[in-house]
Amino acid sequence: MGLEEKATVDPGQFPPPKEDESGLVLSVDWSKDEEIKAKRKLDLIIMPLLTLGFFCLQLDRGNISNAITDSFFEDVGVTQNEFNVGQQMLSLGIVLFEIPSNMILYRVGPGKWLTLQLFLFGTVSTFQAFQNSYGSFIATRLLLGITESGFIPGGLWTLSTWYTRAETAKRVMFFYFGNQFGQASSKLLAYGILHMGGVGGKAGWFWLFVLMGGFTIISGFILGFCLPDSFRNPCPSFLPGVSLFTKRELHILQTRVLLDEPAKGKKKKSIKIDAFKRAFSNWRLWSHVVITLCNNGPQRAFDTYSPTIISGFGYKKLQANAMASVGLFLQIPTSWAFSWVSDHFDVRGETVIAGFSCHLFGYVLNRIFTDHPELQGARYFGVVWTQTFGTFSHPLNIAWMSLTCEDSEVRALAMAMVIMGANTAGIYGAQIFRSEDSPYYRRGFTVACVVLAVGLAVAVVRFVDDKIHKRKHNTVELAHGVAGETSDDGSNGEKGITAIERAAGVTIAVDDDVKRALKN
């Protein structure tokens, strides 16, 4: 078979690995067809499994919003504001254990850790069915947050190790389809499951937790038998001697990733202090965290209370659960379209800003319609619009942020930072819709508008900075390229100045001394 493409990388141009690192040989000798087949196989194995895990996580995290449309408040003995505190405990548990969980993942590998997490939060979710007091409610929400804490950043980090940077954005969005499909499905499934109220003498919300938690535990077995750990250990956790890829496929998949980012070849056993310094001192990474903070607070609050808000329009409570799934199903093709545009045209910032703007517009509509309670259809349209554009700016922002990271260590920490931001947003977001503001939630929608406006402003600033940074980078590269071809009389040096002026759109004043220096 003839080689359709060939590339070489000189390992000497990179520093040798330290004692706790292991170097990887960089060599390329495959055809285009071989790469396509290997990548397709990777997609068919990795993507459905990670998406399934995210689907389960969202089922177990979000089914509480459906439970409160049943007799949950009365049976457990909690008020709406006490319920909001429980939601804060969920987010607090995630925030506190996010980075420790990611450090465990980095050491033991994603195959084992992500599989274990499904078993853990599936078990906690199932036992939520037996809560009977405010104390047990708070405890189960905190435990659920702790057991879920590392799954999302772990899944994102796993994608970054198996795929090139250019391929990551689309895969991140596909990964988040599990979240979006879980959001939509949980509300539609709840419509049916809540009708089981009275079966076995139990309320409908009891069966909601039991069935969804049980499904998560079963999915844990699927990941255990099918999810490969890494290039070095391409075997599932429950089948340690069975590789899911041939040696040839692993060679192709691994080398293409290393050619894209050679630093991934120096896989460390632990994350060093220097990586923490580089990640936490990078203001660009923090700007992405702020964007997520501002997007996810209102979104998490709205996702929790959307069935309750719809029932406030005059619809029956069980019917409101089904109606709350419409906008969430619509967001799936919408987010796919935004992801395709972001990836195909390399417009990361533009798509984040567009999605953010649409999300903000939804809250503006909701706030306006609170003054017109008689417009039932228009109010429902505001809910559907908000759900359609509410979620996907977050994964698009993550894909944009990943391009800012210097290496896999910083990327692992950055993923944890941004997911911590998402769950910190859940802490304040849980208090946006309060009982004294119901049923119209005028104050809640106003607060959401302000928060989203701040996030949009930060996204615009980051976008402008990105453009300036790229222009400077391209100008410097052009200067180096021209300088390397300067002739003996220095004429090319002067031509290089002219080329830089054209690229940067500026005029550079060059005096006689500089011209003489170019010739020398």
mmCIF file of N, CA and C in Angstrom, residues 236-356:
data_model
loop_
_atom_site.group_PDB
_atom_site.id
_atom_site.type_symbol
_atom_site.label_atom_id
_atom_site.label_comp_id
_atom_site.label_asym_id
_atom_site.label_seq_id
_atom_site.Cartn_x
_atom_site.Cartn_y
_atom_site.Cartn_z
ATOM 1 N N PRO A 236 -10.333 -2.255 28.477
ATOM 2 C CA PRO A 236 -11.364 -1.857 29.447
ATOM 3 C C PRO A 236 -10.994 -2.318 30.855
ATOM 4 N N SER A 237 -11.598 -1.685 31.850
ATOM 5 C CA SER A 237 -11.283 -2.004 33.240
ATOM 6 C C SER A 237 -11.629 -3.448 33.595
ATOM 7 N N PHE A 238 -12.747 -3.957 33.073
ATOM 8 C CA PHE A 238 -13.192 -5.311 33.412
ATOM 9 C C PHE A 238 -12.582 -6.375 32.507
ATOM 10 N N LEU A 239 -11.860 -5.965 31.459
ATOM 11 C CA LEU A 239 -11.205 -6.911 30.539
ATOM 12 C C LEU A 239 -9.756 -6.480 30.360
ATOM 13 N N PRO A 240 -8.936 -6.593 31.409
ATOM 14 C CA PRO A 240 -7.572 -6.035 31.382
ATOM 15 C C PRO A 240 -6.641 -6.631 30.323
ATOM 16 N N GLY A 241 -6.947 -7.795 29.808
ATOM 17 C CA GLY A 241 -6.063 -8.398 28.813
ATOM 18 C C GLY A 241 -6.556 -8.268 27.392
ATOM 19 N N VAL A 242 -7.642 -7.531 27.192
ATOM 20 C CA VAL A 242 -8.258 -7.436 25.867
ATOM 21 C C VAL A 242 -8.110 -6.018 25.325
ATOM 22 N N SER A 243 -7.281 -5.851 24.287
ATOM 23 C CA SER A 243 -7.112 -4.544 23.668
ATOM 24 C C SER A 243 -8.194 -4.320 22.624
ATOM 25 N N LEU A 244 -8.785 -3.139 22.635
ATOM 26 C CA LEU A 244 -9.837 -2.821 21.681
ATOM 27 C C LEU A 244 -9.289 -2.325 20.343
ATOM 28 N N PHE A 245 -7.970 -2.108 20.273
ATOM 29 C CA PHE A 245 -7.335 -1.640 19.045
ATOM 30 C C PHE A 245 -6.146 -2.526 18.719
ATOM 31 N N THR A 246 -5.854 -2.652 17.420
ATOM 32 C CA THR A 246 -4.644 -3.353 17.009
ATOM 33 C C THR A 246 -3.431 -2.450 17.248
ATOM 34 N N LYS A 247 -2.247 -3.038 17.223
ATOM 35 C CA LYS A 247 -1.037 -2.241 17.413
ATOM 36 C C LYS A 247 -0.897 -1.192 16.314
ATOM 37 N N ARG A 248 -1.278 -1.553 15.115
ATOM 38 C CA ARG A 248 -1.197 -0.621 13.998
ATOM 39 C C ARG A 248 -2.135 0.567 14.210
ATOM 40 N N GLU A 249 -3.361 0.279 14.645
ATOM 41 C CA GLU A 249 -4.322 1.345 14.899
ATOM 42 C C GLU A 249 -3.842 2.269 16.017
ATOM 43 N N LEU A 250 -3.283 1.689 17.062
ATOM 44 C CA LEU A 250 -2.770 2.497 18.164
ATOM 45 C C LEU A 250 -1.618 3.380 17.702
ATOM 46 N N HIS A 251 -0.754 2.823 16.857
ATOM 47 C CA HIS A 251 0.370 3.604 16.340
ATOM 48 C C HIS A 251 -0.130 4.816 15.559
ATOM 49 N N ILE A 252 -1.125 4.602 14.695
ATOM 50 C CA ILE A 252 -1.664 5.698 13.896
ATOM 51 C C ILE A 252 -2.341 6.739 14.785
ATOM 52 N N LEU A 253 -3.201 6.281 15.682
ATOM 53 C CA LEU A 253 -3.965 7.195 16.522
ATOM 54 C C LEU A 253 -3.061 7.998 17.456
ATOM 55 N N GLN A 254 -2.078 7.330 18.017
ATOM 56 C CA GLN A 254 -1.190 8.007 18.953
ATOM 57 C C GLN A 254 -0.275 9.000 18.255
ATOM 58 N N THR A 255 0.299 8.604 17.145
ATOM 59 C CA THR A 255 1.272 9.460 16.469
ATOM 60 C C THR A 255 0.626 10.725 15.920
ATOM 61 N N ARG A 256 -0.582 10.602 15.404
ATOM 62 C CA ARG A 256 -1.254 11.789 14.861
ATOM 63 C C ARG A 256 -1.537 12.816 15.959
ATOM 64 N N VAL A 257 -1.832 12.338 17.166
ATOM 65 C CA VAL A 257 -2.045 13.237 18.290
ATOM 66 C C VAL A 257 -0.738 13.906 18.696
ATOM 67 N N LEU A 258 0.363 13.141 18.676
ATOM 68 C CA LEU A 258 1.664 13.689 19.076
ATOM 69 C C LEU A 258 2.200 14.688 18.055
ATOM 70 N N LEU A 259 1.929 14.444 16.793
ATOM 71 C CA LEU A 259 2.352 15.397 15.766
ATOM 72 C C LEU A 259 1.599 16.718 15.926
ATOM 73 N N ASP A 260 0.365 16.638 16.387
ATOM 74 C CA ASP A 260 -0.426 17.846 16.620
ATOM 75 C C ASP A 260 0.052 18.577 17.870
ATOM 76 N N GLU A 261 0.420 17.820 18.905
ATOM 77 C CA GLU A 261 0.854 18.424 20.169
ATOM 78 C C GLU A 261 1.888 17.508 20.822
ATOM 79 N N PRO A 262 3.181 17.676 20.500
ATOM 80 C CA PRO A 262 4.226 16.764 20.993
ATOM 81 C C PRO A 262 4.301 16.670 22.510
ATOM 82 N N ALA A 263 3.859 17.697 23.228
ATOM 83 C CA ALA A 263 3.929 17.663 24.695
ATOM 84 C C ALA A 263 3.108 16.521 25.278
ATOM 85 N N LYS A 264 2.115 16.029 24.543
ATOM 86 C CA LYS A 264 1.324 14.913 25.038
ATOM 87 C C LYS A 264 2.137 13.628 25.102
ATOM 88 N N GLY A 265 3.288 13.618 24.449
ATOM 89 C CA GLY A 265 4.143 12.441 24.483
ATOM 90 C C GLY A 265 4.873 12.265 25.788
ATOM 91 N N LYS A 266 4.870 13.308 26.624
ATOM 92 C CA LYS A 266 5.572 13.220 27.899
ATOM 93 C C LYS A 266 4.527 13.081 29.000
ATOM 94 N N LYS A 267 3.961 11.879 29.068
ATOM 95 C CA LYS A 267 2.874 11.621 30.023
ATOM 96 C C LYS A 267 3.431 11.527 31.436
ATOM 97 N N LYS A 268 3.045 12.438 32.268
ATOM 98 C CA LYS A 268 3.519 12.470 33.643
ATOM 99 C C LYS A 268 2.624 11.657 34.555
ATOM 100 N N LYS A 269 3.219 11.184 35.643
ATOM 101 C CA LYS A 269 2.471 10.402 36.625
ATOM 102 C C LYS A 269 1.688 11.301 37.569
ATOM 103 N N SER A 270 2.062 12.551 37.666
ATOM 104 C CA SER A 270 1.363 13.486 38.540
ATOM 105 C C SER A 270 1.508 14.884 37.981
ATOM 106 N N ILE A 271 0.632 15.764 38.423
ATOM 107 C CA ILE A 271 0.667 17.149 37.977
ATOM 108 C C ILE A 271 1.554 17.948 38.916
ATOM 109 N N LYS A 272 2.544 18.630 38.371
ATOM 110 C CA LYS A 272 3.518 19.365 39.177
ATOM 111 C C LYS A 272 3.010 20.766 39.538
ATOM 112 N N ILE A 273 3.679 21.342 40.549
ATOM 113 C CA ILE A 273 3.312 22.676 41.035
ATOM 114 C C ILE A 273 3.418 23.711 39.919
ATOM 115 N N ASP A 274 4.417 23.551 39.050
ATOM 116 C CA ASP A 274 4.612 24.512 37.960
ATOM 117 C C ASP A 274 3.386 24.593 37.060
ATOM 118 N N ALA A 275 2.724 23.441 36.847
ATOM 119 C CA ALA A 275 1.522 23.437 36.005
ATOM 120 C C ALA A 275 0.400 24.232 36.677
ATOM 121 N N PHE A 276 0.284 24.110 38.008
ATOM 122 C CA PHE A 276 -0.717 24.890 38.729
ATOM 123 C C PHE A 276 -0.447 26.386 38.567
ATOM 124 N N LYS A 277 0.831 26.768 38.667
ATOM 125 C CA LYS A 277 1.188 28.183 38.529
ATOM 126 C C LYS A 277 0.837 28.696 37.142
ATOM 127 N N ARG A 278 1.181 27.921 36.131
ATOM 128 C CA ARG A 278 0.923 28.356 34.756
ATOM 129 C C ARG A 278 -0.572 28.445 34.474
ATOM 130 N N ALA A 279 -1.344 27.531 35.027
ATOM 131 C CA ALA A 279 -2.790 27.545 34.783
ATOM 132 C C ALA A 279 -3.474 28.678 35.552
ATOM 133 N N PHE A 280 -3.155 28.806 36.837
ATOM 134 C CA PHE A 280 -3.867 29.763 37.684
ATOM 135 C C PHE A 280 -3.423 31.208 37.461
ATOM 136 N N SER A 281 -2.286 31.410 36.807
ATOM 137 C CA SER A 281 -1.834 32.781 36.530
ATOM 138 C C SER A 281 -2.200 33.241 35.126
ATOM 139 N N ASN A 282 -2.893 32.413 34.369
ATOM 140 C CA ASN A 282 -3.278 32.745 32.996
ATOM 141 C C ASN A 282 -4.658 33.412 33.007
ATOM 142 N N TRP A 283 -4.684 34.726 32.792
ATOM 143 C CA TRP A 283 -5.952 35.456 32.876
ATOM 144 C C TRP A 283 -6.930 35.030 31.790
ATOM 145 N N ARG A 284 -6.405 34.540 30.675
ATOM 146 C CA ARG A 284 -7.305 34.105 29.603
ATOM 147 C C ARG A 284 -8.116 32.892 30.041
ATOM 148 N N LEU A 285 -7.486 31.967 30.766
ATOM 149 C CA LEU A 285 -8.232 30.821 31.284
ATOM 150 C C LEU A 285 -9.314 31.280 32.268
ATOM 151 N N TRP A 286 -8.967 32.250 33.106
ATOM 152 C CA TRP A 286 -9.942 32.747 34.075
ATOM 153 C C TRP A 286 -11.114 33.453 33.385
ATOM 154 N N SER A 287 -10.849 34.094 32.254
ATOM 155 C CA SER A 287 -11.955 34.744 31.541
ATOM 156 C C SER A 287 -12.959 33.708 31.052
ATOM 157 N N HIS A 288 -12.464 32.534 30.637
ATOM 158 C CA HIS A 288 -13.372 31.468 30.217
ATOM 159 C C HIS A 288 -14.159 30.916 31.405
ATOM 160 N N VAL A 289 -13.533 30.883 32.565
ATOM 161 C CA VAL A 289 -14.239 30.461 33.774
ATOM 162 C C VAL A 289 -15.377 31.435 34.088
ATOM 163 N N VAL A 290 -15.109 32.738 33.942
ATOM 164 C CA VAL A 290 -16.142 33.748 34.197
ATOM 165 C C VAL A 290 -17.290 33.607 33.201
ATOM 166 N N ILE A 291 -16.963 33.345 31.943
ATOM 167 C CA ILE A 291 -18.000 33.153 30.925
ATOM 168 C C ILE A 291 -18.921 32.004 31.326
ATOM 169 N N THR A 292 -18.317 30.905 31.768
ATOM 170 C CA THR A 292 -19.108 29.757 32.210
ATOM 171 C C THR A 292 -19.920 30.088 33.458
ATOM 172 N N LEU A 293 -19.311 30.808 34.404
ATOM 173 C CA LEU A 293 -20.025 31.217 35.620
ATOM 174 C C LEU A 293 -21.300 31.976 35.278
ATOM 175 N N CYS A 294 -21.186 32.882 34.332
ATOM 176 C CA CYS A 294 -22.329 33.730 33.982
ATOM 177 C C CYS A 294 -23.369 32.987 33.154
ATOM 178 N N ASN A 295 -22.952 32.048 32.342
ATOM 179 C CA ASN A 295 -23.905 31.311 31.516
ATOM 180 C C ASN A 295 -24.660 30.258 32.323
ATOM 181 N N ASN A 296 -23.943 29.536 33.167
ATOM 182 C CA ASN A 296 -24.514 28.341 33.778
ATOM 183 C C ASN A 296 -25.378 28.601 35.004
ATOM 184 N N GLY A 297 -25.166 29.734 35.702
ATOM 185 C CA GLY A 297 -26.016 30.029 36.846
ATOM 186 C C GLY A 297 -27.477 30.152 36.457
ATOM 187 N N PRO A 298 -27.816 31.069 35.545
ATOM 188 C CA PRO A 298 -29.203 31.172 35.083
ATOM 189 C C PRO A 298 -29.704 29.887 34.426
ATOM 190 N N GLN A 299 -28.830 29.239 33.649
ATOM 191 C CA GLN A 299 -29.259 28.017 32.948
ATOM 192 C C GLN A 299 -29.619 26.896 33.915
ATOM 193 N N ARG A 300 -28.786 26.698 34.956
ATOM 194 C CA ARG A 300 -29.056 25.641 35.929
ATOM 195 C C ARG A 300 -30.355 25.927 36.694
ATOM 196 N N ALA A 301 -30.549 27.190 37.040
ATOM 197 C CA ALA A 301 -31.773 27.561 37.756
ATOM 198 C C ALA A 301 -33.000 27.315 36.886
ATOM 199 N N PHE A 302 -32.905 27.706 35.626
ATOM 200 C CA PHE A 302 -34.047 27.562 34.716
ATOM 201 C C PHE A 302 -34.345 26.094 34.452
ATOM 202 N N ASP A 303 -33.303 25.268 34.318
ATOM 203 C CA ASP A 303 -33.510 23.839 34.076
ATOM 204 C C ASP A 303 -34.228 23.191 35.255
ATOM 205 N N THR A 304 -33.873 23.611 36.478
ATOM 206 C CA THR A 304 -34.510 23.051 37.664
ATOM 207 C C THR A 304 -35.989 23.423 37.747
ATOM 208 N N TYR A 305 -36.306 24.660 37.428
ATOM 209 C CA TYR A 305 -37.658 25.152 37.665
ATOM 210 C C TYR A 305 -38.526 25.254 36.410
ATOM 211 N N SER A 306 -38.014 24.846 35.256
ATOM 212 C CA SER A 306 -38.822 24.987 34.036
ATOM 213 C C SER A 306 -40.148 24.224 34.106
ATOM 214 N N PRO A 307 -40.200 22.986 34.611
ATOM 215 C CA PRO A 307 -41.527 22.353 34.719
ATOM 216 C C PRO A 307 -42.461 23.113 35.661
ATOM 217 N N THR A 308 -41.892 23.610 36.768
ATOM 218 C CA THR A 308 -42.705 24.372 37.723
ATOM 219 C C THR A 308 -43.192 25.676 37.101
ATOM 220 N N ILE A 309 -42.312 26.357 36.347
ATOM 221 C CA ILE A 309 -42.693 27.612 35.683
ATOM 222 C C ILE A 309 -43.816 27.366 34.687
ATOM 223 N N ILE A 310 -43.692 26.286 33.911
ATOM 224 C CA ILE A 310 -44.720 25.977 32.906
ATOM 225 C C ILE A 310 -46.043 25.639 33.579
ATOM 226 N N SER A 311 -45.992 24.892 34.671
ATOM 227 C CA SER A 311 -47.244 24.574 35.385
ATOM 228 C C SER A 311 -47.910 25.840 35.910
ATOM 229 N N GLY A 312 -47.096 26.873 36.185
ATOM 230 C CA GLY A 312 -47.631 28.156 36.621
ATOM 231 C C GLY A 312 -48.386 28.893 35.532
ATOM 232 N N PHE A 313 -48.217 28.465 34.275
ATOM 233 C CA PHE A 313 -48.967 29.071 33.174
ATOM 234 C C PHE A 313 -50.415 28.573 33.142
ATOM 235 N N GLY A 314 -50.695 27.527 33.950
ATOM 236 C CA GLY A 314 -52.046 26.971 33.968
ATOM 237 C C GLY A 314 -52.133 25.550 33.474
ATOM 238 N N TYR A 315 -50.983 24.938 33.123
ATOM 239 C CA TYR A 315 -50.978 23.551 32.656
ATOM 240 C C TYR A 315 -50.895 22.597 33.854
ATOM 241 N N LYS A 316 -51.357 21.353 33.671
ATOM 242 C CA LYS A 316 -51.269 20.348 34.722
ATOM 243 C C LYS A 316 -49.802 20.019 34.990
ATOM 244 N N LYS A 317 -49.510 19.641 36.233
ATOM 245 C CA LYS A 317 -48.107 19.452 36.630
ATOM 246 C C LYS A 317 -47.419 18.340 35.840
ATOM 247 N N LEU A 318 -48.066 17.202 35.667
ATOM 248 C CA LEU A 318 -47.436 16.113 34.920
ATOM 249 C C LEU A 318 -47.267 16.489 33.450
ATOM 250 N N GLN A 319 -48.258 17.185 32.905
ATOM 251 C CA GLN A 319 -48.159 17.653 31.518
ATOM 252 C C GLN A 319 -47.005 18.634 31.363
ATOM 253 N N ALA A 320 -46.755 19.444 32.390
ATOM 254 C CA ALA A 320 -45.676 20.436 32.336
ATOM 255 C C ALA A 320 -44.309 19.768 32.181
ATOM 256 N N ASN A 321 -44.134 18.557 32.727
ATOM 257 C CA ASN A 321 -42.864 17.849 32.565
ATOM 258 C C ASN A 321 -42.598 17.510 31.106
ATOM 259 N N ALA A 322 -43.626 17.032 30.412
ATOM 260 C CA ALA A 322 -43.473 16.717 28.994
ATOM 261 C C ALA A 322 -43.224 17.985 28.177
ATOM 262 N N MET A 323 -43.948 19.051 28.492
ATOM 263 C CA MET A 323 -43.790 20.305 27.766
ATOM 264 C C MET A 323 -42.403 20.914 27.990
ATOM 265 N N ALA A 324 -41.823 20.648 29.164
ATOM 266 C CA ALA A 324 -40.493 21.192 29.456
ATOM 267 C C ALA A 324 -39.384 20.500 28.681
ATOM 268 N N SER A 325 -39.710 19.432 27.965
ATOM 269 C CA SER A 325 -38.689 18.729 27.186
ATOM 270 C C SER A 325 -38.562 19.267 25.761
ATOM 271 N N VAL A 326 -39.542 20.037 25.295
ATOM 272 C CA VAL A 326 -39.572 20.469 23.889
ATOM 273 C C VAL A 326 -38.344 21.308 23.532
ATOM 274 N N GLY A 327 -38.107 22.381 24.289
ATOM 275 C CA GLY A 327 -36.962 23.239 24.003
ATOM 276 C C GLY A 327 -35.640 22.516 24.157
ATOM 277 N N LEU A 328 -35.589 21.550 25.081
ATOM 278 C CA LEU A 328 -34.349 20.799 25.312
ATOM 279 C C LEU A 328 -34.051 19.859 24.153
ATOM 280 N N PHE A 329 -35.088 19.314 23.528
ATOM 281 C CA PHE A 329 -34.857 18.502 22.324
ATOM 282 C C PHE A 329 -34.454 19.392 21.139
ATOM 283 N N LEU A 330 -35.030 20.587 21.063
ATOM 284 C CA LEU A 330 -34.683 21.501 19.972
ATOM 285 C C LEU A 330 -33.236 21.986 20.072
ATOM 286 N N GLN A 331 -32.700 22.044 21.298
ATOM 287 C CA GLN A 331 -31.337 22.527 21.457
ATOM 288 C C GLN A 331 -30.304 21.560 20.866
ATOM 289 N N ILE A 332 -30.666 20.289 20.687
ATOM 290 C CA ILE A 332 -29.696 19.313 20.181
ATOM 291 C C ILE A 332 -29.287 19.624 18.742
ATOM 292 N N PRO A 333 -30.234 19.736 17.770
ATOM 293 C CA PRO A 333 -29.795 20.122 16.419
ATOM 294 C C PRO A 333 -29.239 21.539 16.358
ATOM 295 N N THR A 334 -29.764 22.431 17.221
ATOM 296 C CA THR A 334 -29.253 23.808 17.228
ATOM 297 C C THR A 334 -27.799 23.843 17.670
ATOM 298 N N SER A 335 -27.492 23.133 18.740
ATOM 299 C CA SER A 335 -26.115 23.116 19.235
ATOM 300 C C SER A 335 -25.189 22.417 18.249
ATOM 301 N N TRP A 336 -25.692 21.402 17.560
ATOM 302 C CA TRP A 336 -24.876 20.734 16.549
ATOM 303 C C TRP A 336 -24.522 21.717 15.418
ATOM 304 N N ALA A 337 -25.489 22.519 15.014
ATOM 305 C CA ALA A 337 -25.235 23.502 13.955
ATOM 306 C C ALA A 337 -24.185 24.514 14.409
ATOM 307 N N PHE A 338 -24.310 25.010 15.620
ATOM 308 C CA PHE A 338 -23.321 25.956 16.143
ATOM 309 C C PHE A 338 -21.946 25.303 16.241
ATOM 310 N N SER A 339 -21.909 24.050 16.673
ATOM 311 C CA SER A 339 -20.633 23.336 16.790
ATOM 312 C C SER A 339 -19.983 23.160 15.429
ATOM 313 N N TRP A 340 -20.796 22.817 14.418
ATOM 314 C CA TRP A 340 -20.248 22.613 13.074
ATOM 315 C C TRP A 340 -19.651 23.909 12.534
ATOM 316 N N VAL A 341 -20.372 25.001 12.726
ATOM 317 C CA VAL A 341 -19.862 26.301 12.270
ATOM 318 C C VAL A 341 -18.568 26.651 13.003
ATOM 319 N N SER A 342 -18.548 26.441 14.322
ATOM 320 C CA SER A 342 -17.365 26.741 15.121
ATOM 321 C C SER A 342 -16.160 25.951 14.651
ATOM 322 N N ASP A 343 -16.382 24.669 14.379
ATOM 323 C CA ASP A 343 -15.284 23.784 13.995
ATOM 324 C C ASP A 343 -14.878 23.979 12.540
ATOM 325 N N HIS A 344 -15.859 24.091 11.646
ATOM 326 C CA HIS A 344 -15.577 24.145 10.212
ATOM 327 C C HIS A 344 -14.932 25.466 9.794
ATOM 328 N N PHE A 345 -15.385 26.558 10.384
ATOM 329 C CA PHE A 345 -14.875 27.875 10.012
ATOM 330 C C PHE A 345 -13.897 28.445 11.043
ATOM 331 N N ASP A 346 -13.605 27.660 12.083
ATOM 332 C CA ASP A 346 -12.671 28.084 13.133
ATOM 333 C C ASP A 346 -13.078 29.435 13.720
ATOM 334 N N VAL A 347 -14.342 29.519 14.129
ATOM 335 C CA VAL A 347 -14.877 30.764 14.704
ATOM 336 C C VAL A 347 -15.353 30.472 16.129
ATOM 337 N N ARG A 348 -14.404 30.182 17.002
ATOM 338 C CA ARG A 348 -14.746 29.775 18.379
ATOM 339 C C ARG A 348 -15.427 30.918 19.137
ATOM 340 N N GLY A 349 -14.789 32.070 19.157
ATOM 341 C CA GLY A 349 -15.340 33.193 19.910
ATOM 342 C C GLY A 349 -16.667 33.671 19.360
ATOM 343 N N GLU A 350 -16.769 33.722 18.043
ATOM 344 C CA GLU A 350 -17.989 34.230 17.419
ATOM 345 C C GLU A 350 -19.204 33.367 17.792
ATOM 346 N N THR A 351 -19.041 32.034 17.805
ATOM 347 C CA THR A 351 -20.173 31.162 18.112
ATOM 348 C C THR A 351 -20.559 31.249 19.591
ATOM 349 N N VAL A 352 -19.560 31.416 20.453
ATOM 350 C CA VAL A 352 -19.868 31.585 21.876
ATOM 351 C C VAL A 352 -20.680 32.867 22.092
ATOM 352 N N ILE A 353 -20.252 33.946 21.455
ATOM 353 C CA ILE A 353 -20.947 35.228 21.600
ATOM 354 C C ILE A 353 -22.366 35.151 21.030
ATOM 355 N N ALA A 354 -22.517 34.490 19.883
ATOM 356 C CA ALA A 354 -23.851 34.360 19.278
ATOM 357 C C ALA A 354 -24.779 33.539 20.168
ATOM 358 N N GLY A 355 -24.270 32.414 20.677
ATOM 359 C CA GLY A 355 -25.088 31.590 21.560
ATOM 360 C C GLY A 355 -25.454 32.308 22.845
ATOM 361 N N PHE A 356 -24.496 33.043 23.392
ATOM 362 C CA PHE A 356 -24.724 33.810 24.616
ATOM 363 C C PHE A 356 -25.805 34.871 24.386
#
